[in-house]
Amino acid sequence: MSPDVRLHLWWPTYLILIFTCLSQAFYIPGYSIRTYQNDENIPLLVNKVYSDNSPLQYAYFELPFVCPPTGRKHPGSSFASGHSVPLNLGEVLRGDRIKTSDFEINMGQDVECQYLCDRVVDRRQMKWAQDLIEEGYVTEWILDNLPGATSFTTPDRSKKYYAAGFKMGYKGYDMATGKQRYYLNNHHTLVVRWRRASGRAGDAGGNVIVGFEVYAKSIYGNHRNETGCPLDVAADHDPFALYMSPKPNDDLRTQYADSSYIPDYADMDDGSTLTIPYTYSVYFRETTDIEWANRWDLYFTDQSESSFTHWLAIVNSLIISGVLGAVCIVIWGRTMQGDVRGRGDGVLEEARLRITKFGDKKSLGNGLLEKISEPGPDDDTCSDEEPSEELTGWKMLHGDVFRPPPYGGLLAPLVGSGMQLVFMVGGLLVLSCIGVLNPSWRGGFVSVGVGLFVFAGCFSGYFSARVYKTFGGQNWRKNTMMTALLFPGLLFTLVFVLNLFTWAQASSTAIPFSTLVALASLWLLIQLPLVHIGSFYGYHRSSAWEHPTRTNAIPRQIPPRAWYAQHQIGLALGAGLVSFAVLFIELIFVFKSLYLDKSSYYYVFGFLSIIAALLSITIAETVMITTYIQLCAENYHWWWQSFFVGGASGAWIFIYSIWYYWTRLHIEGFISSLLFFSYSALACAVYAMATGTIGFLTAYVFVRRIYGGVKVD
């Protein structure tokens, strides 16, 4: 059964959350602290299993070797075990499948051992458990919104920190036979750390939970009492091996009985079964040194030591941005020096007035315009020598620099979608920095991101329409439909196709069909009208951006270019490498959190916001430099080039993803690899579109300024 998806009314709720966050120190703004009285039942929720070595996740209760829900209700609870907890959109998209469990946990009541169930599995089900242990899968349980954690200490034992989740089992060797075995953790010790609530709630006997630790142990099934529990849980026990001995009279199994080689019996349906006993213990420990508002800090302690590296990333970004800024200042001084000395741009203005007086190129005649534009022997705006009264270098392009680019009807929707992504990313970073978005709001980052993306459809339509009108487009409805359908349509199609593969793997990573319908509804019923409204306003209620120079009727022939400007793809990739260098160090932490250590949380959004700001500045500086080089080479095809230069670092991020896959990850299997490369390429394309838009707008402002000093309205 697919979990419920609650589609909230986005924006009133988010405004309330922001203001509440600014006034209170809660991790979930507006979320009241949950207090428990003594002996009150605390529901334990089971979610999923996941691994750092695979993008595939599986719902806990869909595993055939764990205790299934019995359907009974706990005292004081209105829901029976196995009930699906309503999830927000972000939780569903990240693969959460949260349900109530049969664990009996009451506030303040220690339980030395409690029998849960005996699970009977066949060889194929046992083989699945072995495969999950082989791939390092961990289990996620939730208590009072805290994920069950494995506890660690720093090497000097001065600090304690958590890693979300706990291992399903481990590999080892049977001391009797010397063969490799898989051991399943079938006993779980739950340690609930609590303290007295502050204020009136504490005076009334209320307690709050500040920590939830799970210690998993493998205990052999024999030597149990009449309740099903081990005789002594704390004693050393032989581990529980996932192994079924060969049947007698089976020639194949007898052949390998004394060998270290283990034949694959998974596909042999011989009726053999294995009974797995499950038990658990519960202990409550009072902790007074952790406040409820700081209870998530233990999940981040192991990352706090990396602050020096984050600052190193910022210093690296500042150096690169500063060097490029110095180059831009030199370029700006060379192009604007005519304003200071009363020459240079005055020549351009004089030529523009002469063209205005006598008409355009068609009425003026090629000879007179060529005479106006003919370079003198000593005129070179790209040198420090005194220019003559003739137009040279980039000034030769004043009649063609604003000529609409080829395929402008495609560039306008891409710029519109890029502005939509910039608004979404900026909103996510701001909300994360002020504490609205954090790990305690499960699925909040994705949910808010989808909401911002849908809402930003109006910005997408507005900017797309204005760029399209500036290019001289006439069919604004066609541009509107392309803006609303092109990028979101490709995105939805790719996700749907990849979802078919995850469906085939019975993974909880697969998006339920009802959620796909909800996403399509958000796209077609909400975002598309918003794009149409923004496009209508941008095309009909706003004027096209006016250019400071006229455009000639006949395009100017582009002269042979210098070696550095001949290969525009190489120029874009080279410029993109500079932008990638700004992001590289911080990207290490992002990739580690996404792929290598999913049990940790990436939380340093303050550093990431600074890096993002420096990245935007660096992209703007890089685009200004490459555009100036291109114009000095008398090449006026800068529109697409600026977009490609801005987004070129996305190609380097994808190359880095490939390197990371081969050197750092241990992903195996066609489906897992397909998902990794497909989603990595999709993420890099989204990044390239956003940064390409920044590059395009920067180049447009730069070109307008040097050709006329007119600001973009």
XYZ file of C-alpha atoms in Angstrom:
713
model
C 0.000 0.000 0.000
C 1.371 3.382 -0.926
C 1.789 5.785 1.969
C -0.421 8.794 2.220
C 0.954 11.957 0.747
C -0.194 15.205 2.272
C 0.012 18.084 -0.162
C 0.059 21.122 2.084
C -0.928 24.669 1.333
C 2.647 25.784 0.843
C 3.206 29.445 1.336
C 1.122 30.503 4.346
C 2.645 27.605 6.229
C 6.191 28.503 5.193
C 5.807 32.147 6.234
C 4.593 31.026 9.644
C 7.533 28.615 9.888
C 10.064 31.347 9.061
C 8.756 33.813 11.645
C 8.504 31.091 14.278
C 12.080 29.998 13.555
C 13.358 33.504 14.138
C 11.662 33.704 17.524
C 12.214 30.202 18.904
C 15.173 27.848 19.125
C 13.350 24.738 17.958
C 14.660 22.515 15.228
C 11.210 22.279 13.696
C 9.841 25.806 13.841
C 6.366 25.821 15.310
C 6.590 22.172 16.305
C 5.698 21.822 19.985
C 8.001 19.787 22.206
C 6.542 16.335 22.816
C 6.551 15.414 26.484
C 5.803 12.004 27.986
C 4.491 11.132 31.406
C 5.862 8.152 33.279
C 4.584 4.829 31.903
C 3.186 6.564 28.806
C 3.592 4.579 25.612
C 6.182 5.890 23.140
C 5.539 4.672 19.586
C 8.537 3.263 17.748
C 8.297 3.645 13.975
C 10.145 1.524 11.431
C 11.149 3.071 8.137
C 13.542 1.469 5.669
C 16.938 -0.094 5.065
C 19.575 1.649 2.952
C 23.230 1.314 2.048
C 26.130 3.524 1.099
C 26.902 1.041 -1.690
C 23.559 1.202 -3.492
C 20.929 3.840 -4.319
C 18.194 1.222 -3.822
C 16.271 1.320 -0.545
C 13.688 -1.120 0.817
C 10.777 -0.631 3.172
C 11.454 -2.421 6.453
C 8.183 -4.357 6.649
C 8.569 -5.533 3.037
C 11.644 -7.561 3.953
C 10.669 -11.246 4.206
C 13.039 -12.052 7.091
C 11.884 -9.452 9.684
C 8.947 -9.658 12.059
C 5.761 -8.623 10.250
C 3.265 -6.328 12.009
C 0.646 -8.148 14.075
C -1.977 -5.407 13.811
C -2.432 -4.999 17.576
C -2.766 -1.609 19.247
C -0.593 -0.271 22.016
C -2.255 1.155 25.143
C -3.139 4.787 24.566
C -2.530 4.563 20.822
C -5.247 4.845 18.197
C -3.242 3.078 15.495
C -2.441 -0.596 15.179
C 1.013 -1.842 14.238
C 1.615 -1.752 10.501
C -0.305 1.508 10.125
C 1.255 3.822 7.520
C 2.207 7.176 8.967
C 1.105 10.075 6.703
C 4.137 11.385 4.858
C 4.870 14.696 3.227
C 5.942 14.842 -0.387
C 9.640 15.059 0.430
C 9.529 11.919 2.568
C 7.928 9.926 -0.223
C 10.432 11.161 -2.807
C 13.397 10.261 -0.577
C 12.098 6.702 -0.173
C 10.651 6.823 3.341
C 7.979 4.257 4.185
C 7.239 4.868 7.877
C 4.919 2.520 9.787
C 4.096 1.772 13.398
C 5.694 -1.287 14.987
C 4.984 -3.877 17.689
C 7.755 -2.681 19.992
C 6.368 -1.977 23.467
C 8.186 1.067 24.893
C 6.787 2.887 27.914
C 8.380 5.958 29.462
C 10.727 5.045 32.301
C 10.123 1.279 32.123
C 13.246 -0.804 31.580
C 12.765 -4.138 29.852
C 15.595 -6.623 30.202
C 14.325 -8.789 27.357
C 11.118 -8.991 25.352
C 10.315 -11.651 22.776
C 9.085 -10.242 19.452
C 8.563 -13.135 17.021
C 10.014 -16.163 15.247
C 10.393 -15.576 11.523
C 10.591 -18.614 9.239
C 12.440 -18.074 5.947
C 13.325 -20.275 3.010
C 16.586 -20.330 1.103
C 15.697 -17.492 -1.278
C 14.602 -15.217 1.541
C 17.754 -16.054 3.466
C 19.812 -15.292 0.353
C 18.236 -11.827 0.167
C 19.240 -11.186 3.776
C 22.782 -12.294 2.946
C 22.911 -9.954 -0.051
C 21.777 -6.982 2.041
C 24.409 -7.738 4.675
C 27.022 -8.100 1.938
C 26.166 -4.630 0.603
C 26.299 -3.058 4.061
C 22.632 -2.163 4.521
C 21.605 -0.419 7.737
C 18.172 -0.125 9.345
C 16.373 3.082 10.255
C 13.943 3.177 13.169
C 12.423 6.367 14.556
C 11.527 7.310 18.130
C 10.136 10.776 18.882
C 11.368 11.954 15.461
C 14.939 10.807 16.251
C 16.497 8.107 14.051
C 17.912 5.160 15.928
C 21.639 5.788 16.083
C 24.852 3.861 16.445
C 27.003 5.498 19.105
C 30.698 6.278 18.556
C 33.413 8.192 20.359
C 36.253 10.228 18.938
C 39.729 8.610 18.977
C 40.706 10.527 22.105
C 37.382 9.514 23.737
C 36.641 13.136 24.512
C 33.462 13.404 22.473
C 30.538 11.209 21.583
C 28.693 11.304 18.307
C 25.955 9.428 16.459
C 25.609 7.815 13.053
C 21.986 7.352 12.025
C 20.928 3.734 11.551
C 22.383 0.429 12.701
C 23.732 -2.570 10.833
C 21.531 -5.485 9.840
C 24.365 -7.944 10.312
C 27.958 -8.682 9.482
C 30.249 -11.158 7.760
C 32.570 -13.431 9.676
C 34.121 -16.865 9.789
C 32.798 -19.925 11.527
C 35.521 -20.899 14.005
C 34.555 -24.576 13.778
C 34.620 -24.947 9.992
C 36.639 -21.921 8.909
C 33.971 -21.018 6.342
C 32.670 -17.516 5.748
C 29.205 -16.941 7.169
C 26.662 -14.134 7.314
C 25.421 -13.293 10.795
C 22.112 -11.513 11.353
C 21.551 -9.100 14.237
C 18.383 -10.468 15.813
C 18.509 -8.800 19.238
C 18.313 -5.021 19.647
C 19.039 -3.092 22.808
C 17.248 0.258 22.748
C 18.694 2.996 24.969
C 16.386 5.992 25.361
C 18.041 9.063 26.858
C 15.668 11.484 28.527
C 15.536 14.473 30.826
C 12.913 16.413 32.738
C 11.042 18.940 30.602
C 11.545 22.592 31.393
C 8.836 24.947 32.556
C 5.327 23.966 33.469
C 5.493 20.715 31.506
C 8.352 19.541 33.709
C 6.570 20.613 36.857
C 3.633 18.474 35.728
C 5.880 15.422 35.425
C 6.628 15.690 31.709
C 9.809 14.210 30.258
C 11.482 14.790 26.901
C 13.637 12.436 24.837
C 17.100 13.732 23.928
C 18.712 10.600 22.501
C 17.875 7.251 20.921
C 20.608 4.618 20.595
C 20.322 1.118 19.158
C 22.839 -1.622 19.910
C 22.354 -4.598 17.605
C 23.558 -8.061 18.544
C 23.509 -11.494 16.942
C 22.404 -14.277 19.329
C 22.099 -17.941 18.438
C 18.583 -19.337 18.670
C 19.196 -22.076 21.275
C 19.443 -21.717 25.047
C 16.295 -19.645 25.488
C 13.752 -19.587 28.267
C 10.036 -20.258 27.999
C 9.333 -16.661 26.859
C 11.679 -16.974 23.885
C 14.418 -14.754 25.316
C 18.053 -15.827 25.783
C 18.868 -17.046 29.263
C 21.348 -14.215 29.739
C 21.224 -11.402 27.200
C 24.406 -9.759 28.457
C 26.476 -12.945 28.245
C 28.613 -13.919 25.277
C 26.618 -15.959 22.789
C 27.385 -17.708 19.573
C 26.167 -15.463 16.730
C 23.136 -16.369 14.657
C 24.370 -17.543 11.244
C 22.252 -17.320 8.109
C 23.029 -20.847 7.048
C 21.076 -23.948 6.196
C 22.993 -27.191 6.281
C 22.813 -29.414 3.187
C 20.196 -32.120 3.247
C 21.331 -35.739 3.416
C 21.428 -37.683 0.161
C 21.932 -34.511 -1.811
C 24.972 -35.240 -3.967
C 25.652 -31.610 -4.873
C 25.540 -30.361 -1.306
C 27.477 -33.359 0.022
C 30.160 -32.662 -2.552
C 30.904 -29.269 -0.959
C 30.145 -30.216 2.655
C 33.794 -30.089 3.767
C 34.908 -27.324 1.394
C 35.307 -23.624 2.085
C 33.420 -22.965 -1.150
C 29.734 -22.245 -0.583
C 27.561 -23.289 -3.537
C 24.585 -21.090 -4.405
C 21.511 -22.900 -3.128
C 19.243 -19.879 -3.422
C 17.488 -21.101 -6.545
C 17.030 -24.626 -5.175
C 13.553 -24.853 -3.735
C 14.108 -27.913 -1.565
C 11.703 -26.895 1.204
C 14.446 -26.090 3.721
C 13.622 -23.381 6.235
C 15.384 -21.371 8.902
C 13.722 -19.939 12.013
C 14.986 -16.518 13.099
C 14.083 -15.460 16.673
C 13.812 -11.717 17.341
C 14.044 -10.116 20.788
C 14.750 -6.667 22.175
C 15.630 -4.814 25.380
C 14.750 -1.296 26.492
C 16.662 0.913 28.918
C 15.920 4.504 29.930
C 18.842 6.649 31.017
C 18.476 10.179 32.350
C 20.807 12.714 30.747
C 21.019 16.266 32.042
C 23.815 17.642 29.857
C 21.777 17.660 26.622
C 18.990 20.137 25.999
C 16.049 19.161 23.815
C 16.859 21.967 21.372
C 20.404 20.569 20.969
C 19.609 16.880 20.755
C 20.545 16.704 17.063
C 24.041 18.018 17.715
C 25.367 14.526 18.399
C 24.583 13.584 14.800
C 26.905 16.388 13.665
C 29.800 16.133 16.114
C 31.869 13.947 13.801
C 31.593 16.652 11.105
C 32.452 19.634 13.286
C 36.155 18.820 13.045
C 36.009 19.617 9.311
C 35.334 23.334 9.848
C 38.943 24.132 8.967
C 38.485 22.484 5.580
C 35.301 24.480 4.961
C 37.156 27.696 5.714
C 39.932 26.528 3.412
C 37.331 26.140 0.664
C 36.156 29.699 1.271
C 39.720 31.063 1.171
C 40.355 29.143 -2.056
C 37.191 30.621 -3.561
C 38.136 34.125 -2.436
C 41.574 33.849 -4.047
C 40.193 32.648 -7.373
C 37.407 35.213 -7.348
C 39.852 37.971 -6.374
C 42.263 37.175 -9.222
C 39.433 37.134 -11.748
C 38.057 40.333 -10.235
C 41.401 42.058 -10.802
C 41.322 40.983 -14.447
C 37.778 42.303 -14.779
C 38.825 45.639 -13.279
C 41.589 45.912 -15.869
C 39.160 45.087 -18.661
C 36.599 47.511 -17.344
C 39.207 50.238 -17.099
C 40.364 49.636 -20.679
C 36.850 49.748 -22.065
C 35.666 52.654 -19.946
C 38.820 54.777 -20.109
C 37.258 56.834 -22.901
C 34.681 58.128 -20.428
C 37.461 59.391 -18.185
C 39.687 60.906 -20.884
C 36.892 62.154 -23.104
C 37.623 59.768 -25.968
C 36.971 56.178 -27.031
C 33.300 55.860 -26.182
C 32.759 59.360 -27.532
C 33.801 58.009 -30.912
C 31.224 55.261 -30.579
C 28.591 57.790 -29.567
C 29.532 60.007 -32.517
C 29.200 57.095 -34.910
C 25.846 56.206 -33.407
C 24.616 59.807 -33.880
C 25.810 59.848 -37.481
C 23.971 56.619 -38.189
C 20.869 58.023 -36.508
C 21.130 61.205 -38.599
C 21.623 59.537 -41.976
C 19.613 56.393 -41.369
C 20.445 52.731 -41.036
C 22.937 50.842 -43.111
C 20.451 50.214 -45.875
C 19.790 53.962 -46.403
C 23.262 55.165 -45.508
C 25.072 52.899 -47.879
C 27.819 50.422 -47.288
C 30.583 52.801 -48.326
C 29.871 55.520 -45.810
C 29.348 53.053 -42.941
C 32.516 51.206 -43.831
C 34.305 54.547 -43.842
C 32.928 55.236 -40.394
C 33.930 51.777 -39.186
C 37.252 51.541 -41.041
C 40.048 50.990 -38.508
C 43.050 53.229 -38.481
C 46.606 51.907 -38.453
C 47.224 52.835 -34.829
C 43.762 52.139 -33.407
C 43.617 49.127 -31.075
C 41.292 49.184 -28.113
C 42.841 46.013 -26.749
C 46.205 47.796 -26.280
C 47.376 50.675 -24.147
C 48.228 52.916 -27.086
C 46.251 56.043 -27.880
C 43.280 55.164 -30.128
C 42.396 57.147 -33.216
C 39.055 58.518 -34.107
C 38.044 55.283 -35.895
C 36.232 52.278 -34.447
C 38.388 49.222 -33.757
C 38.238 45.927 -31.909
C 35.040 45.298 -30.043
C 33.674 48.706 -31.093
C 33.504 47.454 -34.671
C 30.587 45.251 -33.572
C 28.273 48.030 -32.441
C 25.934 47.298 -35.336
C 25.819 43.512 -34.786
C 26.486 42.852 -31.125
C 22.781 42.839 -30.249
C 21.709 40.812 -33.272
C 19.282 38.090 -32.078
C 21.075 34.745 -31.747
C 20.228 31.667 -33.775
C 17.722 29.414 -32.018
C 16.730 32.289 -29.769
C 13.340 30.627 -29.354
C 15.142 27.852 -27.453
C 17.475 30.088 -25.481
C 14.631 32.143 -23.998
C 12.856 29.140 -22.358
C 16.195 27.861 -21.048
C 16.931 31.232 -19.450
C 13.422 31.285 -17.967
C 13.829 27.791 -16.484
C 17.275 28.777 -15.239
C 15.810 31.730 -13.335
C 13.267 29.334 -11.850
C 16.071 27.106 -10.595
C 18.094 30.058 -9.268
C 15.079 31.209 -7.262
C 14.542 27.687 -5.901
C 18.182 27.146 -4.893
C 18.443 30.596 -3.360
C 15.296 30.043 -1.327
C 16.514 26.658 -0.083
C 19.861 28.086 1.016
C 18.249 31.004 2.832
C 15.726 28.793 4.627
C 18.480 26.326 5.558
C 20.754 29.048 6.925
C 18.067 30.468 9.220
C 17.211 26.980 10.500
C 13.831 26.359 8.894
C 15.175 23.407 6.894
C 17.160 20.871 8.914
C 17.342 17.086 9.360
C 14.720 17.107 12.101
C 12.125 18.173 9.530
C 12.154 14.915 7.664
C 11.612 15.484 3.958
C 11.325 19.232 4.448
C 14.215 20.102 2.126
C 12.693 18.231 -0.812
C 9.126 19.346 -0.058
C 10.073 23.021 0.144
C 12.253 22.659 -2.956
C 9.319 21.321 -4.969
C 7.097 24.102 -3.627
C 9.636 26.804 -4.503
C 10.115 25.345 -7.976
C 6.383 25.321 -8.678
C 5.864 28.815 -7.295
C 8.830 30.165 -9.283
C 6.987 29.299 -12.482
C 5.808 32.919 -12.609
C 9.451 34.102 -12.631
C 10.256 31.559 -15.303
C 7.483 32.819 -17.568
C 8.322 36.488 -16.956
C 12.033 36.286 -17.781
C 11.469 33.939 -20.686
C 8.892 36.299 -22.207
C 11.103 39.372 -21.832
C 14.103 37.644 -23.384
C 11.893 36.283 -26.154
C 10.440 39.760 -26.822
C 13.936 41.241 -26.829
C 14.894 38.722 -29.515
C 11.974 39.978 -31.590
C 9.723 36.961 -31.066
C 6.065 37.292 -32.018
C 4.420 34.041 -30.911
C 4.485 34.491 -27.145
C 2.055 31.614 -26.519
C 4.442 29.171 -28.167
C 7.278 30.489 -26.022
C 5.080 30.150 -22.930
C 4.296 26.499 -23.656
C 7.943 25.722 -24.348
C 8.954 27.335 -21.071
C 6.307 25.460 -19.098
C 6.784 22.073 -20.772
C 10.351 21.766 -22.079
C 12.517 21.445 -18.975
C 9.844 20.139 -16.537
C 8.678 17.683 -19.200
C 12.152 16.296 -19.803
C 12.721 16.119 -16.052
C 9.450 14.279 -15.416
C 10.018 11.882 -18.321
C 13.501 10.914 -17.150
C 12.321 10.379 -13.578
C 9.415 8.267 -14.805
C 11.670 6.054 -16.948
C 14.165 5.553 -14.117
C 11.268 4.846 -11.801
C 10.361 1.834 -13.934
C 13.718 0.250 -13.098
C 13.317 0.855 -9.372
C 9.764 -0.520 -9.524
C 11.191 -3.701 -11.011
C 13.542 -3.994 -8.012
C 10.641 -3.647 -5.506
C 12.566 -0.775 -3.927
C 11.046 1.943 -1.785
C 13.134 4.359 -3.849
C 10.463 3.923 -6.512
C 7.976 6.777 -6.472
C 4.407 5.491 -6.012
C 2.075 6.013 -8.942
C -0.206 8.227 -6.856
C 2.753 10.497 -6.080
C 3.639 10.699 -9.776
C 0.073 11.786 -10.455
C 0.374 14.402 -7.699
C 3.618 15.720 -9.187
C 2.073 15.869 -12.651
C -0.870 17.766 -11.181
C 1.457 20.287 -9.520
C 3.203 20.735 -12.837
C 0.188 20.995 -15.157
C -2.447 22.509 -12.868
C -0.357 24.959 -10.834
C 2.997 25.669 -12.433
C 1.754 25.921 -16.016
C -0.836 28.637 -15.168
C 1.819 30.497 -13.156
C 4.185 30.386 -16.140
C 1.373 31.689 -18.343
C 0.650 34.573 -15.944
C 4.325 35.531 -15.713
C 4.741 35.257 -19.481
C 1.700 37.433 -20.157
C 2.953 40.128 -17.822
C 6.504 39.953 -19.184
C 5.442 40.115 -22.831
C 2.424 42.446 -22.818
C 2.877 44.597 -19.727
C 6.657 45.023 -19.916
C 8.677 46.429 -22.761
C 11.519 44.647 -24.456
C 14.969 45.459 -23.177
C 16.222 48.385 -25.255
C 19.692 48.183 -26.740
C 22.040 51.184 -26.865
C 22.993 50.617 -30.523
C 21.122 49.899 -33.720
C 21.459 46.563 -35.456
C 22.626 46.568 -39.074
C 20.382 45.026 -41.692
C 23.206 42.884 -43.086
C 25.264 40.788 -40.646
C 28.925 41.625 -40.418
C 31.377 38.992 -41.570
C 33.364 37.551 -38.697
C 37.123 37.663 -39.420
C 39.415 34.698 -38.746
C 39.770 34.328 -35.025
C 42.818 33.888 -32.833
C 43.738 30.434 -31.577
C 42.192 31.000 -28.144
C 38.847 31.978 -29.655
C 38.601 29.405 -32.444
C 37.196 26.550 -30.364
C 34.295 27.889 -28.351
C 33.646 24.546 -26.660
C 37.223 24.440 -25.443
C 36.985 28.034 -24.272
C 33.789 27.239 -22.367
C 35.273 24.124 -20.744
C 38.398 26.009 -19.765
C 36.349 28.749 -18.168
C 34.142 26.141 -16.508
C 37.220 24.553 -14.931
C 37.902 27.826 -13.129
C 34.377 27.853 -11.694
C 34.696 24.185 -10.742
C 37.875 24.977 -8.797
C 35.829 27.311 -6.593
C 33.339 24.555 -5.787
C 35.673 21.574 -5.645
C 36.602 21.448 -1.952
C 33.054 21.914 -0.687
C 31.864 19.402 -3.278
C 33.844 16.705 -1.463
C 31.598 17.051 1.600
C 28.424 17.157 -0.483
C 29.330 13.934 -2.314
C 30.334 12.233 0.907
C 26.977 13.050 2.475
C 25.030 11.969 -0.620
C 26.871 8.797 -1.554
C 29.594 7.683 0.818
C 28.057 8.208 4.244
C 24.277 8.416 4.048
C 23.990 7.995 7.798
C 25.477 11.481 8.282
C 23.807 14.772 7.462
C 25.182 17.650 5.451
C 24.421 20.570 7.721
C 26.937 23.340 6.958
C 24.592 25.369 4.778
C 26.198 28.570 6.017
C 29.480 27.565 4.372
C 27.630 26.322 1.307
C 25.800 29.638 0.953
C 29.087 31.544 1.053
C 30.566 29.187 -1.542
C 27.448 29.592 -3.708
C 27.746 33.385 -3.558
C 31.454 33.256 -4.449
C 30.671 30.772 -7.217
C 28.116 33.167 -8.716
C 30.633 36.012 -8.567
C 33.309 33.833 -10.173
C 30.960 32.756 -12.956
C 30.057 36.394 -13.602
C 33.733 37.374 -13.752
C 34.608 34.441 -16.002
C 31.790 35.274 -18.398
C 32.848 38.933 -18.554
C 36.418 37.935 -19.429
C 35.457 35.380 -22.078
C 32.860 37.738 -23.587
C 35.429 40.516 -23.815
C 37.893 38.160 -25.496
C 35.225 37.130 -27.954
C 34.239 40.688 -28.764
C 37.873 41.718 -29.228
C 38.079 38.924 -31.794
C 35.164 40.683 -33.556
C 32.824 37.759 -32.921
C 29.359 38.946 -31.933
C 27.888 35.473 -31.257
C 28.127 35.884 -27.518
C 24.568 34.955 -26.458
C 24.885 31.177 -26.462
C 28.567 31.364 -25.607
C 27.856 33.178 -22.341
C 25.239 30.575 -21.437
C 27.646 27.715 -22.130
C 30.520 29.349 -20.248
C 28.301 29.874 -17.218
C 27.124 26.271 -17.186
C 30.364 24.573 -18.260
C 31.368 23.725 -14.697
C 28.439 21.282 -14.665
C 30.377 19.134 -17.159
C 33.355 19.064 -14.784
C 31.102 18.091 -11.892
C 29.830 15.155 -13.934
C 33.404 14.125 -14.752
C 34.142 14.329 -11.029
C 31.100 12.091 -10.408
C 32.542 9.470 -12.759
C 35.884 9.614 -10.967
C 34.112 9.372 -7.601
C 32.190 6.330 -8.802
C 35.304 4.430 -9.852
C 37.573 5.369 -6.948
C 35.374 5.932 -3.890
C 32.123 4.031 -4.290
C 31.445 0.315 -4.299
C 28.217 0.304 -6.276
C 27.544 -2.972 -8.043
C 24.845 -4.047 -10.446
C 23.450 -2.546 -13.626
C 20.394 -0.913 -12.046
C 22.344 0.762 -9.245
C 24.964 2.085 -11.673
C 22.273 3.278 -14.078
C 20.526 5.191 -11.310
C 23.786 6.752 -10.139
C 24.892 8.026 -13.547
C 21.399 9.088 -14.639
C 20.641 11.109 -11.522
C 24.176 12.540 -11.495
C 23.765 13.695 -15.103
C 20.354 15.139 -14.267
C 21.712 17.043 -11.256
C 24.613 18.406 -13.320
C 22.215 19.501 -16.074
C 20.062 21.334 -13.532
C 23.162 22.997 -12.097
C 24.404 23.949 -15.582
C 21.074 25.520 -16.483
C 21.042 27.668 -13.341
C 24.662 28.795 -13.658
C 24.283 29.240 -17.421
C 21.468 31.680 -16.771
C 23.696 33.628 -14.389
C 26.346 33.758 -17.106
C 23.863 34.884 -19.760
C 22.457 37.744 -17.684
C 25.950 38.847 -16.624
C 27.144 38.973 -20.227
C 24.039 40.882 -21.283
C 24.541 43.537 -18.601
C 28.263 43.765 -19.427
C 27.694 44.166 -23.173
C 24.975 46.756 -22.693
C 27.195 48.737 -20.350
C 30.266 48.869 -22.566
C 28.205 49.714 -25.646
C 26.131 52.456 -24.165
C 26.114 52.566 -20.379
C 22.388 51.770 -20.295
C 21.285 49.775 -17.299
C 18.975 46.773 -17.608
C 15.540 47.818 -16.476
